[in-house]
CSV table of C-alpha atoms and ligand atoms in Angstrom, one decimal:
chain,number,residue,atom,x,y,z
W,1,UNK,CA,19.5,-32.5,4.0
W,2,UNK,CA,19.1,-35.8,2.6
W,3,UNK,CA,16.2,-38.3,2.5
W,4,UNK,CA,14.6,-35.3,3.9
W,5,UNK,CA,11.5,-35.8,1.0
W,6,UNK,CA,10.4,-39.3,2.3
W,7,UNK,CA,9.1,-38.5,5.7
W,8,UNK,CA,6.7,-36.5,6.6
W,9,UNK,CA,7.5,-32.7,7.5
W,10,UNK,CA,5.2,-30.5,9.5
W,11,UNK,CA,5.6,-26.8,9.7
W,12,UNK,CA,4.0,-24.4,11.4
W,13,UNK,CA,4.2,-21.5,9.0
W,14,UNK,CA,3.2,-17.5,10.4
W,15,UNK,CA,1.6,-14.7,8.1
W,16,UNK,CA,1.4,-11.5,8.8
W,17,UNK,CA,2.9,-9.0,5.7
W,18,UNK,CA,0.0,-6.5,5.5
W,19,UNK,CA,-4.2,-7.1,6.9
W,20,UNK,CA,-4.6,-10.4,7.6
W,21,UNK,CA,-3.0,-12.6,11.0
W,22,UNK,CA,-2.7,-16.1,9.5
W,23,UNK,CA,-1.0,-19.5,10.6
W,24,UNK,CA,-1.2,-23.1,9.4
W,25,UNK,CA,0.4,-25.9,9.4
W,26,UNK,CA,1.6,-27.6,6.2
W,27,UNK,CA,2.8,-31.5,5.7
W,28,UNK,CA,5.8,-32.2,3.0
W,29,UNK,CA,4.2,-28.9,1.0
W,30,UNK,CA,1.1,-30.1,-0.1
W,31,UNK,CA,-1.3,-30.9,2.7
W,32,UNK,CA,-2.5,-28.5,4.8
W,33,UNK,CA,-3.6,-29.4,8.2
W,34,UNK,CA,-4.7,-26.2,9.9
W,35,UNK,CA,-5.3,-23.0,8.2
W,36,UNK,CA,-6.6,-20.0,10.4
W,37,UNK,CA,-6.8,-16.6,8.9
W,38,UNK,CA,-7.9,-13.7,11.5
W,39,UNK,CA,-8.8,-10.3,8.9
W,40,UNK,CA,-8.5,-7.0,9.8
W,41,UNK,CA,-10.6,-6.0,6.7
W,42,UNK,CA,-13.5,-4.2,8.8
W,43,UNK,CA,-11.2,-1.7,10.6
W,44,UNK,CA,-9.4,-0.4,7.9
W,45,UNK,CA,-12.5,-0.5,6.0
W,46,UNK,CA,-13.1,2.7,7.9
W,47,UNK,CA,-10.4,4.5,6.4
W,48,UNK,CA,-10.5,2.9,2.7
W,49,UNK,CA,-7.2,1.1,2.9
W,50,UNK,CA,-4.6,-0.5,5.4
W,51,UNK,CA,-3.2,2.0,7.8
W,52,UNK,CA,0.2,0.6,8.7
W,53,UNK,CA,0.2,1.5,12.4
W,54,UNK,CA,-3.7,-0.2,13.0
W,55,UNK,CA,-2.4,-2.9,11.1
W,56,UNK,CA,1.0,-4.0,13.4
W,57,UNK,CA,-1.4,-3.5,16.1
W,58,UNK,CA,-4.0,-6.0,15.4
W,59,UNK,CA,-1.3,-8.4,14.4
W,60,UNK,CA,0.6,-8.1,18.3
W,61,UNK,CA,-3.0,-9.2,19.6
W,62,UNK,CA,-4.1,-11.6,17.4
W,63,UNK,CA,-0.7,-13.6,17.0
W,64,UNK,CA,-0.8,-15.9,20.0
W,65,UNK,CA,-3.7,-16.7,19.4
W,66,UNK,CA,-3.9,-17.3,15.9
W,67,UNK,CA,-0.9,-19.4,16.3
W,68,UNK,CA,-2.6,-21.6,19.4
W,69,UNK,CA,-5.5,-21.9,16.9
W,70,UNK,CA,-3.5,-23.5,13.8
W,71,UNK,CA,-1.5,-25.7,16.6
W,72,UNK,CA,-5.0,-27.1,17.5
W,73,UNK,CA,-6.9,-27.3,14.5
W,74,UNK,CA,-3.8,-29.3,13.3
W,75,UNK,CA,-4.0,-31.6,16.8
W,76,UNK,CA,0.1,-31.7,16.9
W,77,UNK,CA,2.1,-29.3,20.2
W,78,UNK,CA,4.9,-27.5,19.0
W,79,UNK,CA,7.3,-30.8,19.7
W,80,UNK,CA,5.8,-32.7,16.9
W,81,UNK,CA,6.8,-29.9,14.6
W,82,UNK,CA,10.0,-30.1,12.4
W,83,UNK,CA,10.2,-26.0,11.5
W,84,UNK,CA,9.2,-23.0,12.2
W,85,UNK,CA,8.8,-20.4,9.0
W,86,UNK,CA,7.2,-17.2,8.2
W,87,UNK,CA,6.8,-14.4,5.8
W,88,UNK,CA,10.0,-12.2,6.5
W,89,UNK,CA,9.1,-9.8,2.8
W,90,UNK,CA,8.1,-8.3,1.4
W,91,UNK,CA,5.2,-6.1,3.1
W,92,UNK,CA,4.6,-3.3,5.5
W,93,UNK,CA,7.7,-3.4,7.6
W,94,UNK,CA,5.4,-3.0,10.8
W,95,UNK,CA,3.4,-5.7,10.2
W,96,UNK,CA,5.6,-8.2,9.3
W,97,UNK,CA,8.4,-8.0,11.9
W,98,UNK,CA,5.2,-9.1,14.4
W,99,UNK,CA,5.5,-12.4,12.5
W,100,UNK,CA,9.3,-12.4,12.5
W,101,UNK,CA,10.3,-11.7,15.8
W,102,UNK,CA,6.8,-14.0,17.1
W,103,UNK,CA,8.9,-17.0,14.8
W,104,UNK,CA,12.0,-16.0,16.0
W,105,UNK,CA,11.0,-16.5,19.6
W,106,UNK,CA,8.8,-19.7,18.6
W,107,UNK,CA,12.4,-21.2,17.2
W,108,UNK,CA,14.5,-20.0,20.2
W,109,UNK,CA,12.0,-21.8,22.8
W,110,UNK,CA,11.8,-25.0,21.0
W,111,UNK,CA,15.2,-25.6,19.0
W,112,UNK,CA,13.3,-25.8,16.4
W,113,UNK,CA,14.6,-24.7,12.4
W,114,UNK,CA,13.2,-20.9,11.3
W,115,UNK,CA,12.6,-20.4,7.4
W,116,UNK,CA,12.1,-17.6,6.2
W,117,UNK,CA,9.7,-17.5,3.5
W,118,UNK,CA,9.2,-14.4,0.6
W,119,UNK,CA,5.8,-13.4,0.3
W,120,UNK,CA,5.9,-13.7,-3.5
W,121,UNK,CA,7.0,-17.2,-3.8
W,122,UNK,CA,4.6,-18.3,-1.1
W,123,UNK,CA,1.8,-16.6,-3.2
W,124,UNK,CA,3.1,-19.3,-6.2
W,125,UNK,CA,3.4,-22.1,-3.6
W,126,UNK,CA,-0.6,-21.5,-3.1
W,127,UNK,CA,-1.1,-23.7,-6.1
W,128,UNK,CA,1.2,-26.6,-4.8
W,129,UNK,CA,-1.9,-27.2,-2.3
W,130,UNK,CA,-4.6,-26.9,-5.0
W,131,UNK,CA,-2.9,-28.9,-7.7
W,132,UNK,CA,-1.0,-31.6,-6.4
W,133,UNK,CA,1.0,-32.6,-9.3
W,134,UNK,CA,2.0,-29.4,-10.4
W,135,UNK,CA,5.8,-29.1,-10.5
W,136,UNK,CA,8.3,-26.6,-11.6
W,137,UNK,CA,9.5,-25.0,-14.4
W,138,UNK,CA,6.2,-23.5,-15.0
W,139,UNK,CA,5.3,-19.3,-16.0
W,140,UNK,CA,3.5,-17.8,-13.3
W,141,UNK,CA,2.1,-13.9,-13.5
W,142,UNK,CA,1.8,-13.1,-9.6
W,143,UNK,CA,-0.6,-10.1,-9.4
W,144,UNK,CA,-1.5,-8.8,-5.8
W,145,UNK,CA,-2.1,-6.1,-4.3
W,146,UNK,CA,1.5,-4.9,-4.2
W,147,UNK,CA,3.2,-6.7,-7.0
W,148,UNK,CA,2.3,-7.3,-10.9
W,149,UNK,CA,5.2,-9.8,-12.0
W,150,UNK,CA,5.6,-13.1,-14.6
W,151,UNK,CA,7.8,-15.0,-13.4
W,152,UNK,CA,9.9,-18.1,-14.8
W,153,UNK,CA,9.9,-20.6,-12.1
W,154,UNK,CA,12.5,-22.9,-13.1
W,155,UNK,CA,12.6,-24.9,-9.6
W,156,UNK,CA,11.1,-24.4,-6.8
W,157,UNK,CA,13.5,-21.8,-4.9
W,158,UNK,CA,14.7,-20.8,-8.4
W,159,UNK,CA,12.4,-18.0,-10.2
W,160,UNK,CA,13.5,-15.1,-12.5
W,161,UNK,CA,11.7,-12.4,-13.1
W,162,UNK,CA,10.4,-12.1,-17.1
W,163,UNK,CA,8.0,-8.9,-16.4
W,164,UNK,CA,7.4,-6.8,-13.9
W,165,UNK,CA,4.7,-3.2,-13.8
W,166,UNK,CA,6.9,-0.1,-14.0
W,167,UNK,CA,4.3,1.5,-11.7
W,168,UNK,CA,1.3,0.8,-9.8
W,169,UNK,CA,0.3,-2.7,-9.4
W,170,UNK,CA,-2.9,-4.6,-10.4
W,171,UNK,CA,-4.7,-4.9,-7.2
W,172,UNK,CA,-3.8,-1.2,-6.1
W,173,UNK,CA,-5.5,0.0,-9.1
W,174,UNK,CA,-8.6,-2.1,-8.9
W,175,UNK,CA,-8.7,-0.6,-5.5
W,176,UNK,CA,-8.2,3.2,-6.2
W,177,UNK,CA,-10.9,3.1,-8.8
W,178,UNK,CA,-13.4,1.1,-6.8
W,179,UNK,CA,-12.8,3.4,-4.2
W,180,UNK,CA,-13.3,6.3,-6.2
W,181,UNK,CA,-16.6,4.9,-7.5
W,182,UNK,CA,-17.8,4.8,-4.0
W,183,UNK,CA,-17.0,0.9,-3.2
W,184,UNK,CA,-15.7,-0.1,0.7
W,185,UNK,CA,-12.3,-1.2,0.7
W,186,UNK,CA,-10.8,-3.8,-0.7
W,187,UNK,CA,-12.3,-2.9,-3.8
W,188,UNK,CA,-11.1,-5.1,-6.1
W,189,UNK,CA,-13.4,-8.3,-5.4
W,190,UNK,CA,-16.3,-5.1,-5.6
W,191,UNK,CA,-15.1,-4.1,-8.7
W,192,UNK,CA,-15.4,-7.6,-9.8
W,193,UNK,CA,-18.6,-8.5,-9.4
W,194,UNK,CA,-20.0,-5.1,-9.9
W,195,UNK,CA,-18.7,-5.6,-13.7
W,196,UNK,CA,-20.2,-9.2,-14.2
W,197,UNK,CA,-23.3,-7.1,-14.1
W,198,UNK,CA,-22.2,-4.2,-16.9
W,199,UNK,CA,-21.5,-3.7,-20.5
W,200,UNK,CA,-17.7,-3.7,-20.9
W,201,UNK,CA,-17.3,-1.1,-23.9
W,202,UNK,CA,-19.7,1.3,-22.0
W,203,UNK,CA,-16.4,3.3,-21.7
W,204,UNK,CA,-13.3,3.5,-23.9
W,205,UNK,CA,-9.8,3.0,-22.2
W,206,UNK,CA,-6.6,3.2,-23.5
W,207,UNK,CA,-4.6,-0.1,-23.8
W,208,UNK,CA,-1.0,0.8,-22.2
W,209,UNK,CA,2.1,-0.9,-23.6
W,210,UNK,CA,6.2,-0.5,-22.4
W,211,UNK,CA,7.3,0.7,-25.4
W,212,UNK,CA,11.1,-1.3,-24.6
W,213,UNK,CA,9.5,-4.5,-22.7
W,214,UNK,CA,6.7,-6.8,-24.3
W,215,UNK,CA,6.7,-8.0,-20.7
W,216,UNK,CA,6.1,-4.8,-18.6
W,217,UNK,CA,2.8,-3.3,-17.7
W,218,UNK,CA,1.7,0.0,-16.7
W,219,UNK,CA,-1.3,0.5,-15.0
W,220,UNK,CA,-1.0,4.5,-13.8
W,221,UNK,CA,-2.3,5.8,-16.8
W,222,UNK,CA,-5.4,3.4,-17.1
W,223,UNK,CA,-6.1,4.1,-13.5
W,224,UNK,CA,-5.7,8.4,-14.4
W,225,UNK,CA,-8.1,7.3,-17.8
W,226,UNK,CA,-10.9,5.9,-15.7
W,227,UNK,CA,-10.3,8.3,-12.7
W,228,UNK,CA,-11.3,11.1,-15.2
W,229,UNK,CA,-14.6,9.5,-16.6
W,230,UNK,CA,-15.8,9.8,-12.8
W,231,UNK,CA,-14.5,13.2,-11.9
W,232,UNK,CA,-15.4,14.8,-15.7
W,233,UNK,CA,-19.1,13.2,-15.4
W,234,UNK,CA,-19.2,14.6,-11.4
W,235,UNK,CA,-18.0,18.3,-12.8
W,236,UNK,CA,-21.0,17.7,-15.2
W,237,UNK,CA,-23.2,16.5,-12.8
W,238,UNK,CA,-23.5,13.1,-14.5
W,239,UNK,CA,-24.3,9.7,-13.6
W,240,UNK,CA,-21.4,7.0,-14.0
W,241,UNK,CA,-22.7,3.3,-14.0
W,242,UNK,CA,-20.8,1.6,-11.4
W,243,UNK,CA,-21.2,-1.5,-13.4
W,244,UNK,CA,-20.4,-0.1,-17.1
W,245,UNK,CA,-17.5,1.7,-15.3
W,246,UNK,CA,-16.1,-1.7,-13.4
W,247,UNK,CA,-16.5,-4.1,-16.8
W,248,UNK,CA,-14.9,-1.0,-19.0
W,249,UNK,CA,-12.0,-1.1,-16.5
W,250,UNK,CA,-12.0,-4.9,-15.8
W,251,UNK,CA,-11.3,-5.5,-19.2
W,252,UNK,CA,-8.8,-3.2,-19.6
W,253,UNK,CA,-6.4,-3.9,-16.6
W,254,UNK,CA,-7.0,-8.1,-17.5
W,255,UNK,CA,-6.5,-7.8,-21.1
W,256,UNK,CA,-2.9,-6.1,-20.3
W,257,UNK,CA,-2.4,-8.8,-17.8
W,258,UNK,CA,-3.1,-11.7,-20.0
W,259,UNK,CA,-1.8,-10.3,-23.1
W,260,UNK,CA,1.7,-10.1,-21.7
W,261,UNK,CA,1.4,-13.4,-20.2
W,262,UNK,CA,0.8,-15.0,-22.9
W,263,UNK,CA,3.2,-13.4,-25.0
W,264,UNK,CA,5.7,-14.7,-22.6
W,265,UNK,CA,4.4,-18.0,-22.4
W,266,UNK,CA,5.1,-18.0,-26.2
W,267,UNK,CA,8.5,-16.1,-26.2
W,268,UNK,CA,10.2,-18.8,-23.8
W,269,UNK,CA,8.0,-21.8,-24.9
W,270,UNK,CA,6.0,-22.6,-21.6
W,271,UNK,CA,3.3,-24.9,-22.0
W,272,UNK,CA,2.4,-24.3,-18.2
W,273,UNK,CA,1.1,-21.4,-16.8
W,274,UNK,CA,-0.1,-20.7,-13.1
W,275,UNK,CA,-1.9,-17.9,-11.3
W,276,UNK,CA,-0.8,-16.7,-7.9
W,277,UNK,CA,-1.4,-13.6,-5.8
W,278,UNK,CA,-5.0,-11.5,-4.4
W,279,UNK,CA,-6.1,-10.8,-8.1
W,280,UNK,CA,-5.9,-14.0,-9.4
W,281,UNK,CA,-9.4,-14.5,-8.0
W,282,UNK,CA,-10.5,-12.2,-10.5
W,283,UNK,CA,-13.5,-13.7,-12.2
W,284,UNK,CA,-12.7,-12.6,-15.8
W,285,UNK,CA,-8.5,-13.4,-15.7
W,286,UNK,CA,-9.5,-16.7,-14.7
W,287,UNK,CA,-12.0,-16.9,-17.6
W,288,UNK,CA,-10.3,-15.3,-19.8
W,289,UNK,CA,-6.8,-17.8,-19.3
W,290,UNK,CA,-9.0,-20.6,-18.9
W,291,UNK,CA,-10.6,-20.1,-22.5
W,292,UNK,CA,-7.6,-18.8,-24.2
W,293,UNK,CA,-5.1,-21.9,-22.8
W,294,UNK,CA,-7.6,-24.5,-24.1
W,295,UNK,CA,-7.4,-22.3,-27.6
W,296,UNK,CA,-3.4,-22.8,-27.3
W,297,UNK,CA,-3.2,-26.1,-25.8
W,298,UNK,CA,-1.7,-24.8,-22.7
W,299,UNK,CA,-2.0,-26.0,-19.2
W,300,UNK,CA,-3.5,-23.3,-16.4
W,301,UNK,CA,-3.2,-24.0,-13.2
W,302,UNK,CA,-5.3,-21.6,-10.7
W,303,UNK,CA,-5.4,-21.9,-7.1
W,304,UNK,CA,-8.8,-22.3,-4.7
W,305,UNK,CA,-10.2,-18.9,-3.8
W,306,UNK,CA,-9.8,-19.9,-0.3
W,307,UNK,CA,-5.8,-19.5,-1.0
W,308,UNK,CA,-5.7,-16.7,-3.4
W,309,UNK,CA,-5.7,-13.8,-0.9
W,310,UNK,CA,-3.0,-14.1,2.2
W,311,UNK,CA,-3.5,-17.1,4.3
W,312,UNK,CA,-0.6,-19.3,6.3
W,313,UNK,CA,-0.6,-22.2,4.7
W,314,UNK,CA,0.8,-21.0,1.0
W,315,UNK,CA,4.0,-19.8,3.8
W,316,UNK,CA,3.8,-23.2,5.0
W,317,UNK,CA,3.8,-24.8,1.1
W,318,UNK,CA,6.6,-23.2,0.1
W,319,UNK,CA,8.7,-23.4,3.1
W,320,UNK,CA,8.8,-27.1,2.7
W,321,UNK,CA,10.8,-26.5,-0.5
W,322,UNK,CA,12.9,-23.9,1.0
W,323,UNK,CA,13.7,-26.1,4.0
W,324,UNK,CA,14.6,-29.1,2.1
W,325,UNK,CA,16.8,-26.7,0.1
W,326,UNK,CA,18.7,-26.0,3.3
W,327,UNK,CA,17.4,-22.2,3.9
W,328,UNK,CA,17.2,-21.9,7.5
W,329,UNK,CA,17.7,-18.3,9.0
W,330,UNK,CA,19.3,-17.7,12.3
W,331,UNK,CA,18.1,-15.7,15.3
W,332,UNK,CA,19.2,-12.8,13.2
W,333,UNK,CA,16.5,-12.4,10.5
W,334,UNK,CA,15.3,-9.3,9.9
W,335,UNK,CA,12.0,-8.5,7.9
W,336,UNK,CA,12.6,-6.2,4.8
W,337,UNK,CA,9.6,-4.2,3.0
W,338,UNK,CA,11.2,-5.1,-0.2
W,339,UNK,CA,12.9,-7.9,-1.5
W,340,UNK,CA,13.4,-9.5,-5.4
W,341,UNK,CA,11.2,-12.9,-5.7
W,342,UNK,CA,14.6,-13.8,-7.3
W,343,UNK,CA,16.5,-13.4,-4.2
W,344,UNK,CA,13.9,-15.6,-2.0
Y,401,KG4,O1,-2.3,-11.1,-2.5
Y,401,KG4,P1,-3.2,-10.2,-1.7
Y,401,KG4,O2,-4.2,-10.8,-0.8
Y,401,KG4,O3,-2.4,-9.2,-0.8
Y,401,KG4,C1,-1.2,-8.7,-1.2
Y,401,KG4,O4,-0.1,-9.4,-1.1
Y,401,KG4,O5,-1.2,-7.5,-1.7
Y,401,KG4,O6,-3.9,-9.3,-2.8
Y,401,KG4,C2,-4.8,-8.3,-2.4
Y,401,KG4,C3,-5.3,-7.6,-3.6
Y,401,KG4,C4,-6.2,-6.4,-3.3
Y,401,KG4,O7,-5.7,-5.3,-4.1
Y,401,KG4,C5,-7.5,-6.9,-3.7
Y,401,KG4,O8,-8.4,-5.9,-4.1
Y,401,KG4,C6,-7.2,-7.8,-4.9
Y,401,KG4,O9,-6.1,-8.5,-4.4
Y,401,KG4,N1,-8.3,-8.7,-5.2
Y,401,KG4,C7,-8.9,-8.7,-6.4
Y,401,KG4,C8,-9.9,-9.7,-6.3
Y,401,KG4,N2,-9.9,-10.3,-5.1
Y,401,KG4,C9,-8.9,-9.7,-4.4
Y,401,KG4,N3,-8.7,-8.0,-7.5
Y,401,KG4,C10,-9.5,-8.2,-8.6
Y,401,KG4,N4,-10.5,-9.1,-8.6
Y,401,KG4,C11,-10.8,-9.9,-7.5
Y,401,KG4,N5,-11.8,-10.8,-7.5
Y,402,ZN,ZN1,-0.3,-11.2,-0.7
């Protein structure tokens, strides 16, 4: 696909991996000309997380016109388009082979090229929009709701995985404890600002290592540690503070995070880092790496808020890159509910 860099490329890109209907439409990566995100937040709100069958519901209603919306805002028809891509993993299977088979039928009407985009990588791509110069090879720790991973992105369709949790991951523990101290759902942004407000050594918690990877993180155990400050101060008929409890905890699950980060930045000698994924709108991570990559002479790059959470147009940032790398899917793409970042 030669020369394909110097023009412009427009592509519709469709997201639907787990709460949230979204479509945009990118140019060459970095600019994003539409970006509509439709949240089913409220309804599963009702039942303290995402209930997989709700969840492929809302996305068969909203798609059309989700999609009509981003094709609008963007003033372009599907003609003026040069591909099609979505997220194709991984996520709840449910949810996204709505987006998948809605692509696949976008591509087989128009002629038009489907790319298949991994959730993951798109998270990463969410910085190519905020920071315009940023470029590959950079270390990136991708923390969502599903996935706790640093990864060495050596090109743009070319990452290896340096660390990865060996359990839960960092949002779904920000969420259980919210939950448990009585937050709606999704706790984590709760959690966050509930602890801006408390004393974070209210409450001791351990500080979990791998004992064979530097790398790896664990979060069941801190989860279990603050889990039992609530129930043991319930049995005793005891106040917790929501906000001692949320800073206590904040610090903990971050200080793993950006300890093992930074060791790897070290390790392999990366002078610049990124942020990707739902939790890296977390208030003190983004403090925390801001203050200690000025200490170290490192570069951070963060994305907007806006694009930290899912949202079309990080599919539609990093499907330029995998289109101009030649990854077009035929009709037959499936969606998987897992999939290695490394595989794309
Ligand atoms: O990337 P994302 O939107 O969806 C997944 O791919 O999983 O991440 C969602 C996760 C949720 O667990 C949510 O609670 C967490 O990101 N999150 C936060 C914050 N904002 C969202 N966690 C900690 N602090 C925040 N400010
Ligand atoms: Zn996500």
């Amino acid at each position: 696909m030669q020369n394909e860099t110097e023009r412009s490329i427009k592509i519709l890109a469709i997201e639907s991996s787990c709460d949230e209907t979204a479509a945009a439409v990118v140019e060459n990566g970095r600019n994003v000309l539409s970006n509509v995100v439709v949240s089913q937040i409220d309804e599963h709100k009702l039942y303290g997380g995402v209930v997989p069958e709700i969840a492929s519901r809302r996305h068969v209603e909203a798609i059309n016109a989700v999609v009509d919306k981003a094709l609008s805002d963007a003033s372009l028809t599907l003609p003026q388009l040069d591909a099609i891509a979505v997220t194709y993993a991984p996520g709840l299977i449910g949810a996204l082979l709505v987006g998948v088979n809605f692509a696949k039928g976008l591509s087989y009407a128009t002629g038009l090229p489907l790319v298949p985009v991994h959730h993951l990588r798109s998270h990463i791509a969410s910085n190519y929009i905020t920071n315009k110069d940023l470029k590959p090879p950079f270390l990136c720790l991708v923390v969502s709701g599903g996935h706790s991973h640093i990864v060495a992105v050596e090109d743009y369709t070319k990452m290896k995985i340096i660390g990865k949790t060996r359990d839960d991951a960092a949002g779904e523990v920000f969420d259980k404890v919210a939950r448990t101290i009585g937050m709606p759902y999704p706790g984590g942004v709760n959690l966050d600002k509930k602890a801006e407000l408390g004393n974070d050594s209210a409450y001791p918690m351990p500080h979990p290592r791998v004992a064979d990877s530097p790398y790896d993180f664990s979060f069941s155990g801190l989860k279990t540690a603050a889990l039992n400050i609530i129930n043991n101060a319930h049995m005793k008929g005891e106040d917790v503070s929501p906000e001692d409890l949320s800073a206590s905890y904040r610090k903990a699950v971050i200080g793993c995070l950006t300890e093992n980060f930074l060791k790897a930045a070290d390790d392999f000698g990366y002078k610049k880092l990124v942020i990707a994924g739902g939790v890296s709108a977390n208030t003190l991570l983004r403090r925390e790496l801001d203050k200690k990559c000025a200490e170290k002479g490192l570069e951070l790059f963060k994305p907007e808020l806006k694009y930290c959470g899912d949202n079309g147009a990080m599919v539609g940032a990093q499907a330029y890159y995998e289109f101009i790398s030649g990854n077009i899917a035929g009709l037959s793409l499936n969606a998987a509910a897992t999939k290695s970042i490394e595989q794309g």
